[in-house]
Amino acid sequence: MIFGGAMAIFEGIAAIAEDDLFLATRHYVFEFSLTGWGWVHLIVGVALVIAGCAVLSGALWARFFGVLVAGLGALANFLWVPYYPLWALALVAINIFIVWALCAGMHREADDGRTA
């Protein structure tokens, strides 16, 4: 989760700097400026890093927060596909994996707490 957040932070910084790396498409349904998308990815990336650090500390609320933020990150990167397709799809896959891992971990913890 920390790695996925760091990747989103770098993506956000590059977009805020209006790097020539990104492709600007016309007539896209979700038309934000490149700087606007950069701030979205930067904020989601910082939230992912914070949630990742909290998960490592063992906080239960961090799992729920991580699922929420990773889901938002997957959605934001899905909407980012026209600007940088391969990077966006890689981050969508990473965020979906984060959601799966956090939910599978919660399921195992719930099974461990049962008494037979």
PDB file of C-alpha atoms in Angstrom:
ATOM      1  CA  MET A   1       0.000   0.000   0.000  1.00  0.00           C
ATOM      2  CA  ILE A   2       2.865   2.348   0.770  1.00  0.00           C
ATOM      3  CA  PHE A   3       4.431   1.542  -2.611  1.00  0.00           C
ATOM      4  CA  GLY A   4       1.145   2.209  -4.441  1.00  0.00           C
ATOM      5  CA  GLY A   5       0.787   5.486  -2.563  1.00  0.00           C
ATOM      6  CA  ALA A   6       4.320   6.507  -3.467  1.00  0.00           C
ATOM      7  CA  MET A   7       3.619   5.766  -7.127  1.00  0.00           C
ATOM      8  CA  ALA A   8       0.476   7.916  -6.969  1.00  0.00           C
ATOM      9  CA  ILE A   9       2.449  10.726  -5.303  1.00  0.00           C
ATOM     10  CA  PHE A  10       5.024  10.670  -8.114  1.00  0.00           C
ATOM     11  CA  GLU A  11       2.208  10.639 -10.668  1.00  0.00           C
ATOM     12  CA  GLY A  12       0.624  13.641  -8.973  1.00  0.00           C
ATOM     13  CA  ILE A  13       3.891  15.587  -8.810  1.00  0.00           C
ATOM     14  CA  ALA A  14       4.544  14.951 -12.511  1.00  0.00           C
ATOM     15  CA  ALA A  15       1.037  16.109 -13.418  1.00  0.00           C
ATOM     16  CA  ILE A  16       1.255  19.232 -11.228  1.00  0.00           C
ATOM     17  CA  ALA A  17       4.549  20.107 -12.915  1.00  0.00           C
ATOM     18  CA  GLU A  18       2.710  19.691 -16.263  1.00  0.00           C
ATOM     19  CA  ASP A  19       5.318  17.324 -17.616  1.00  0.00           C
ATOM     20  CA  ASP A  20       5.362  16.573 -21.351  1.00  0.00           C
ATOM     21  CA  LEU A  21       4.980  12.909 -20.479  1.00  0.00           C
ATOM     22  CA  PHE A  22       1.177  13.060 -20.425  1.00  0.00           C
ATOM     23  CA  LEU A  23      -1.174  13.052 -23.382  1.00  0.00           C
ATOM     24  CA  ALA A  24      -3.992  15.597 -23.297  1.00  0.00           C
ATOM     25  CA  THR A  25      -7.119  14.284 -25.007  1.00  0.00           C
ATOM     26  CA  ARG A  26      -9.965  16.424 -26.220  1.00  0.00           C
ATOM     27  CA  HIS A  27     -13.653  15.917 -25.503  1.00  0.00           C
ATOM     28  CA  TYR A  28     -13.174  13.559 -22.590  1.00  0.00           C
ATOM     29  CA  VAL A  29     -16.118  13.260 -20.205  1.00  0.00           C
ATOM     30  CA  PHE A  30     -14.068  14.024 -17.076  1.00  0.00           C
ATOM     31  CA  GLU A  31     -12.214  17.138 -18.167  1.00  0.00           C
ATOM     32  CA  PHE A  32      -9.977  18.354 -15.352  1.00  0.00           C
ATOM     33  CA  SER A  33      -6.835  20.257 -16.051  1.00  0.00           C
ATOM     34  CA  LEU A  34      -3.627  18.296 -15.777  1.00  0.00           C
ATOM     35  CA  THR A  35      -2.832  20.204 -12.583  1.00  0.00           C
ATOM     36  CA  GLY A  36      -6.253  19.302 -11.133  1.00  0.00           C
ATOM     37  CA  TRP A  37      -5.658  15.616 -11.784  1.00  0.00           C
ATOM     38  CA  GLY A  38      -2.214  15.994 -10.263  1.00  0.00           C
ATOM     39  CA  TRP A  39      -3.670  17.275  -7.006  1.00  0.00           C
ATOM     40  CA  VAL A  40      -6.218  14.435  -6.941  1.00  0.00           C
ATOM     41  CA  HIS A  41      -3.474  11.820  -7.330  1.00  0.00           C
ATOM     42  CA  LEU A  42      -1.182  13.561  -4.855  1.00  0.00           C
ATOM     43  CA  ILE A  43      -3.891  13.644  -2.149  1.00  0.00           C
ATOM     44  CA  VAL A  44      -4.911  10.021  -2.766  1.00  0.00           C
ATOM     45  CA  GLY A  45      -1.248   8.964  -2.723  1.00  0.00           C
ATOM     46  CA  VAL A  46      -0.566  10.683   0.599  1.00  0.00           C
ATOM     47  CA  ALA A  47      -3.711   9.096   2.069  1.00  0.00           C
ATOM     48  CA  LEU A  48      -2.556   5.669   0.842  1.00  0.00           C
ATOM     49  CA  VAL A  49       0.859   6.092   2.445  1.00  0.00           C
ATOM     50  CA  ILE A  50      -0.738   7.175   5.744  1.00  0.00           C
ATOM     51  CA  ALA A  51      -3.137   4.216   5.640  1.00  0.00           C
ATOM     52  CA  GLY A  52      -0.263   1.850   4.817  1.00  0.00           C
ATOM     53  CA  CYS A  53       1.759   3.041   7.794  1.00  0.00           C
ATOM     54  CA  ALA A  54      -1.289   2.681  10.035  1.00  0.00           C
ATOM     55  CA  VAL A  55      -1.931  -0.866   8.761  1.00  0.00           C
ATOM     56  CA  LEU A  56       1.665  -1.768   9.616  1.00  0.00           C
ATOM     57  CA  SER A  57       1.056  -0.497  13.142  1.00  0.00           C
ATOM     58  CA  GLY A  58      -1.882  -2.900  13.440  1.00  0.00           C
ATOM     59  CA  ALA A  59      -4.751  -0.414  13.649  1.00  0.00           C
ATOM     60  CA  LEU A  60      -8.076  -1.968  12.631  1.00  0.00           C
ATOM     61  CA  TRP A  61      -9.527   1.328  11.412  1.00  0.00           C
ATOM     62  CA  ALA A  62      -6.617   1.552   8.964  1.00  0.00           C
ATOM     63  CA  ARG A  63      -7.868  -1.507   7.070  1.00  0.00           C
ATOM     64  CA  PHE A  64     -11.253   0.113   6.471  1.00  0.00           C
ATOM     65  CA  PHE A  65      -9.622   3.437   5.598  1.00  0.00           C
ATOM     66  CA  GLY A  66      -7.187   1.625   3.283  1.00  0.00           C
ATOM     67  CA  VAL A  67     -10.023  -0.120   1.435  1.00  0.00           C
ATOM     68  CA  LEU A  68     -11.788   3.219   0.974  1.00  0.00           C
ATOM     69  CA  VAL A  69      -8.691   5.092  -0.210  1.00  0.00           C
ATOM     70  CA  ALA A  70      -7.484   2.265  -2.478  1.00  0.00           C
ATOM     71  CA  GLY A  71     -10.953   2.104  -4.029  1.00  0.00           C
ATOM     72  CA  LEU A  72     -10.848   5.847  -4.662  1.00  0.00           C
ATOM     73  CA  GLY A  73      -7.347   5.444  -6.084  1.00  0.00           C
ATOM     74  CA  ALA A  74      -8.523   2.730  -8.476  1.00  0.00           C
ATOM     75  CA  LEU A  75     -11.397   4.949  -9.607  1.00  0.00           C
ATOM     76  CA  ALA A  76      -9.154   7.997 -10.048  1.00  0.00           C
ATOM     77  CA  ASN A  77      -6.646   5.988 -12.078  1.00  0.00           C
ATOM     78  CA  PHE A  78      -9.406   4.492 -14.195  1.00  0.00           C
ATOM     79  CA  LEU A  79     -10.487   8.028 -15.060  1.00  0.00           C
ATOM     80  CA  TRP A  80      -6.805   8.884 -15.685  1.00  0.00           C
ATOM     81  CA  VAL A  81      -6.452   6.257 -18.464  1.00  0.00           C
ATOM     82  CA  PRO A  82      -6.702   8.752 -21.383  1.00  0.00           C
ATOM     83  CA  TYR A  83      -3.750  10.739 -20.013  1.00  0.00           C
ATOM     84  CA  TYR A  84      -1.249   7.942 -19.371  1.00  0.00           C
ATOM     85  CA  PRO A  85      -2.781   4.516 -20.135  1.00  0.00           C
ATOM     86  CA  LEU A  86      -0.151   1.974 -19.065  1.00  0.00           C
ATOM     87  CA  TRP A  87       0.719   3.693 -15.790  1.00  0.00           C
ATOM     88  CA  ALA A  88      -2.961   4.201 -14.969  1.00  0.00           C
ATOM     89  CA  LEU A  89      -3.837   0.551 -15.628  1.00  0.00           C
ATOM     90  CA  ALA A  90      -0.887  -0.608 -13.538  1.00  0.00           C
ATOM     91  CA  LEU A  91      -2.066   1.538 -10.618  1.00  0.00           C
ATOM     92  CA  VAL A  92      -5.660   0.317 -11.042  1.00  0.00           C
ATOM     93  CA  ALA A  93      -4.371  -3.254 -10.720  1.00  0.00           C
ATOM     94  CA  ILE A  94      -2.242  -2.356  -7.682  1.00  0.00           C
ATOM     95  CA  ASN A  95      -5.148  -0.621  -5.953  1.00  0.00           C
ATOM     96  CA  ILE A  96      -7.509  -3.541  -6.625  1.00  0.00           C
ATOM     97  CA  PHE A  97      -4.858  -5.883  -5.195  1.00  0.00           C
ATOM     98  CA  ILE A  98      -4.628  -3.641  -2.102  1.00  0.00           C
ATOM     99  CA  VAL A  99      -8.404  -3.837  -1.606  1.00  0.00           C
ATOM    100  CA  TRP A 100      -8.305  -7.616  -1.990  1.00  0.00           C
ATOM    101  CA  ALA A 101      -5.386  -8.006   0.420  1.00  0.00           C
ATOM    102  CA  LEU A 102      -6.981  -5.815   3.088  1.00  0.00           C
ATOM    103  CA  CYS A 103     -10.337  -7.593   2.817  1.00  0.00           C
ATOM    104  CA  ALA A 104      -8.733 -11.058   2.849  1.00  0.00           C
ATOM    105  CA  GLY A 105      -6.752 -10.071   5.935  1.00  0.00           C
ATOM    106  CA  MET A 106      -9.908  -8.970   7.726  1.00  0.00           C
ATOM    107  CA  HIS A 107     -11.564 -12.271   6.902  1.00  0.00           C
ATOM    108  CA  ARG A 108      -8.661 -14.265   8.336  1.00  0.00           C
ATOM    109  CA  GLU A 109      -8.608 -12.146  11.493  1.00  0.00           C
ATOM    110  CA  ALA A 110     -12.318 -12.734  11.991  1.00  0.00           C
ATOM    111  CA  ASP A 111     -11.816 -16.512  11.619  1.00  0.00           C
ATOM    112  CA  ASP A 112      -8.947 -16.508  14.145  1.00  0.00           C
ATOM    113  CA  GLY A 113     -11.118 -14.861  16.786  1.00  0.00           C
ATOM    114  CA  ARG A 114     -13.765 -17.605  16.848  1.00  0.00           C
ATOM    115  CA  THR A 115     -13.810 -20.131  19.661  1.00  0.00           C
ATOM    116  CA  ALA A 116     -14.577 -23.754  18.867  1.00  0.00           C
TER     117      ALA A 116
END
